[in-house]
Amino acid sequence: MRHKRHQQNIAMPGMCGTCPVRRLALFQPLSEEEVAATQGYRVDTRVVEPGGAVFRQGDSSAEVYTLFDGWAFLSQRTADGGRQILEFLLPGDFFGLQPGRFGDARIHSAHAITPVSLCVFTYSGLMEMFKEHIDLGMRLTWMTARDEAIAHEHLVSLGRRSARERIAHLLLELFHRARSRRQDPEPGSTIDFPLTQEHVADACGLTKIHVSRILSALREDNLLVWRAKELTIPNPARLAAVANYSHDLAASRPIL
Amino acid sequence: MRHKRHQQNIAMPGMCGTCPVRRLALFQPLSEEEVAATQGYRVDTRVVEPGGAVFRQGDSSAEVYTLFDGWAFLSQRTADGGRQILEFLLPGDFFGLQPGRFGDARIHSAHAITPVSLCVFTYSGLMEMFKEHIDLGMRLTWMTARDEAIAHEHLVSLGRRSARERIAHLLLELFHRARSRRQDPEPGSTIDFPLTQEHVADACGLTKIHVSRILSALREDNLLVWRAKELTIPNPARLAAVANYSHDLAASRPIL
DNA sequence: CGCGCCGTTGAGCCCGTTCAAAAAGTGTGG
DNA sequence: CCACACTTTTTGAACGGGCTCAACGGCGCG
């Protein structure tokens, strides 16, 4: 089996009460006792190997998820075989909620990039938690609004920015999101970055060939180093200027 | 003053208890008595003339809105003077919620296309309603998730579809959304459609010149008629085939 | 060592852009 | 009801960013 080594490295969820990603996650506003209670609603934990699907377009939607460890993404396929990546998922991100009724066909797919571990909740369990903990509802609304704002930012990129700007923008966004997850506020400018150039292409609405060319140019200008699944941005401000990077949604704090 | 005639035609909000757009709106799940109570939280009603702003990028965010009558849109400007339209707003649509804290700078602008009338709520009033009516919280979450799904659909368009497909897709989406708002289920295939071609261009990430050319081609193929602020789609299924129109999010019903 | 996956490089083409100008609507004032 | 100004749409011609097709190089893994 491929990637065996990675699978052994992956962190697995333990007790909700001591969850290391909680400060990023849906359950952030709950007290210690409350969060312990959510464990009763967690119906499962799960591991998905690289390239595997958490769910696929057309599947029945009965569950929602918190990503515990690893990288994943939401995507949609077009009739002619193309793929659009809608959103990258990092540890602490909540996903799987969609409009419509429980059990409706999923409108997107969710795939793992690295080996991924998940906490699984049922739709109905989420609803019950909602009723008991109003703060959770607000937090969920806030997180959804934040995801919508990120989607809007991507819309601006795809609609009105050049390939160079789009790529710079995406890399910066992921750079900041990945760094905001780290406990240590140590400012090293390198992050783990397991994407392929094709992922970047499918997120930016470009061809992987063109992405390769632009990346060479950005490297040429000493704006970034990307080797061996690690990304270094020596001078984020300079790359931000290239990208017209405006709001940093990664840094936005909850309404509560 | 311009547009005087239109301003006299616009519908103004009355009592929440008898609100005609409620079945579409945030307050749909509430009982008659409950909805009457929301009136206490409605701090204002307001009219914005065509081209005017409800709010602008950078303004302080203290209010949220329900669009009562007219058409509006959310947009963001780029450094080089470009504009990306993120979302068109129709009667019953709720908008103005954004991640971050109350009073943070708005990350988008909201502009009126036709004369528009609004119901205005404060952020804090919304929170209080939340605490008292849990169904409202779920409804708000659902509406936000729906908007995110529409944004994702647009991402697929801008990233992976041709100009012809994008335009067909947008017109169909708006056609269905506008029709789903009408009380009468009469199936006439014509809707009021107050956009300019430039609005379409800025939503699709295209030039207004190119939009004009593509529209001529679509008209040539008898796929649509668009004159005098009215849009007719004689055979929606045929246009849907051109657009690769998949999910109809306009038709999706709430989770409650 | 050999196979697959991923990234790079080159040449030519096409969709959508830019720049320019004219035509068709639309609201205003006489 | 017509004349005027302004906005919106249409048309033409030339350019260019990103695409397609194709071949090659590098690296990890069996």
XYZ file of C-alpha atoms in Angstrom, chain B residues 11-146:
136
model
C -42.741 48.824 -2.748
C -42.018 49.811 0.828
C -41.915 47.475 3.808
C -44.950 47.522 6.090
C -45.696 45.400 9.146
C -43.441 42.347 9.517
C -46.462 40.244 10.415
C -47.881 40.556 6.920
C -44.560 40.752 5.068
C -44.906 39.468 1.506
C -41.278 38.425 1.151
C -41.122 36.574 4.442
C -41.557 33.151 2.897
C -38.226 33.749 1.132
C -36.426 35.446 3.926
C -34.494 34.876 7.100
C -37.656 35.117 9.158
C -39.500 32.413 7.279
C -39.474 29.834 10.087
C -41.026 32.120 12.696
C -44.639 32.019 13.778
C -46.886 35.046 13.265
C -46.401 36.287 16.807
C -42.685 35.747 16.704
C -42.283 37.593 13.467
C -44.268 40.486 14.848
C -41.678 40.628 17.612
C -38.858 40.968 15.111
C -40.312 44.292 14.155
C -38.941 45.571 17.435
C -35.447 44.752 16.181
C -35.916 46.341 12.805
C -34.280 49.655 13.414
C -35.060 51.253 10.106
C -36.336 50.920 6.587
C -34.425 52.630 3.819
C -34.519 53.434 0.122
C -31.456 53.547 -2.125
C -31.621 54.947 -5.625
C -30.125 53.203 -8.661
C -26.349 53.259 -8.593
C -26.314 54.275 -4.957
C -24.510 52.337 -2.249
C -26.043 50.596 0.761
C -22.504 50.403 2.083
C -18.998 50.644 0.659
C -15.743 48.829 1.103
C -14.093 50.297 4.189
C -17.292 51.472 5.901
C -17.896 50.354 9.442
C -20.102 47.246 9.622
C -22.820 47.707 12.226
C -25.945 46.735 10.277
C -27.375 43.818 8.340
C -30.196 43.941 5.807
C -33.073 42.191 4.155
C -33.697 43.359 0.618
C -37.406 44.119 0.399
C -37.814 45.286 -3.195
C -35.569 45.837 -6.214
C -32.260 44.434 -7.443
C -28.814 45.016 -5.924
C -25.374 43.425 -5.924
C -22.269 42.875 -3.828
C -18.968 43.794 -5.434
C -15.332 44.384 -4.801
C -12.953 46.708 -6.616
C -9.421 45.816 -7.608
C -6.377 48.036 -7.399
C -6.374 48.712 -11.144
C -9.947 49.962 -11.207
C -11.624 46.697 -12.157
C -14.808 45.488 -10.532
C -15.886 41.971 -9.635
C -19.549 41.383 -8.865
C -19.775 38.684 -6.208
C -23.488 38.154 -5.875
C -26.742 39.602 -7.153
C -29.383 40.324 -4.513
C -33.119 39.830 -5.067
C -36.112 40.498 -2.812
C -35.980 38.405 0.351
C -32.203 38.073 0.270
C -30.366 38.710 3.499
C -26.969 40.410 3.304
C -24.380 42.410 5.186
C -23.060 39.640 7.449
C -19.291 39.305 7.285
C -16.586 37.593 9.312
C -14.741 39.625 11.895
C -16.053 41.847 14.637
C -18.869 44.391 14.610
C -17.636 47.662 13.247
C -14.797 46.121 11.250
C -14.300 47.664 7.832
C -16.617 46.217 5.191
C -14.770 44.020 2.764
C -17.334 44.496 -0.043
C -19.649 47.162 -1.364
C -23.399 46.770 -1.892
C -24.970 48.832 -4.693
C -28.527 49.229 -5.923
C -29.319 48.469 -9.552
C -32.971 49.509 -9.499
C -34.420 51.640 -6.739
C -34.254 49.432 -3.688
C -36.048 49.285 -0.346
C -34.471 47.616 2.672
C -35.217 46.459 6.191
C -32.311 47.350 8.450
C -31.247 45.438 11.572
C -28.316 45.983 13.880
C -25.741 43.278 14.350
C -26.503 43.215 18.059
C -30.247 42.976 17.445
C -29.608 40.002 15.207
C -27.643 38.342 17.988
C -30.457 38.847 20.459
C -32.995 37.400 18.051
C -30.655 34.486 17.669
C -30.664 33.749 21.352
C -34.420 33.924 21.602
C -35.269 31.991 18.441
C -32.979 29.120 17.729
C -34.741 28.375 14.446
C -33.612 31.756 13.239
C -30.010 30.769 13.814
C -30.424 27.628 11.777
C -32.137 29.518 9.035
C -29.323 32.075 8.960
C -26.732 29.328 8.797
C -28.659 27.676 6.003
C -28.904 30.905 4.012
C -25.198 31.573 4.415
C -24.384 28.025 3.288
C -26.627 28.545 0.275
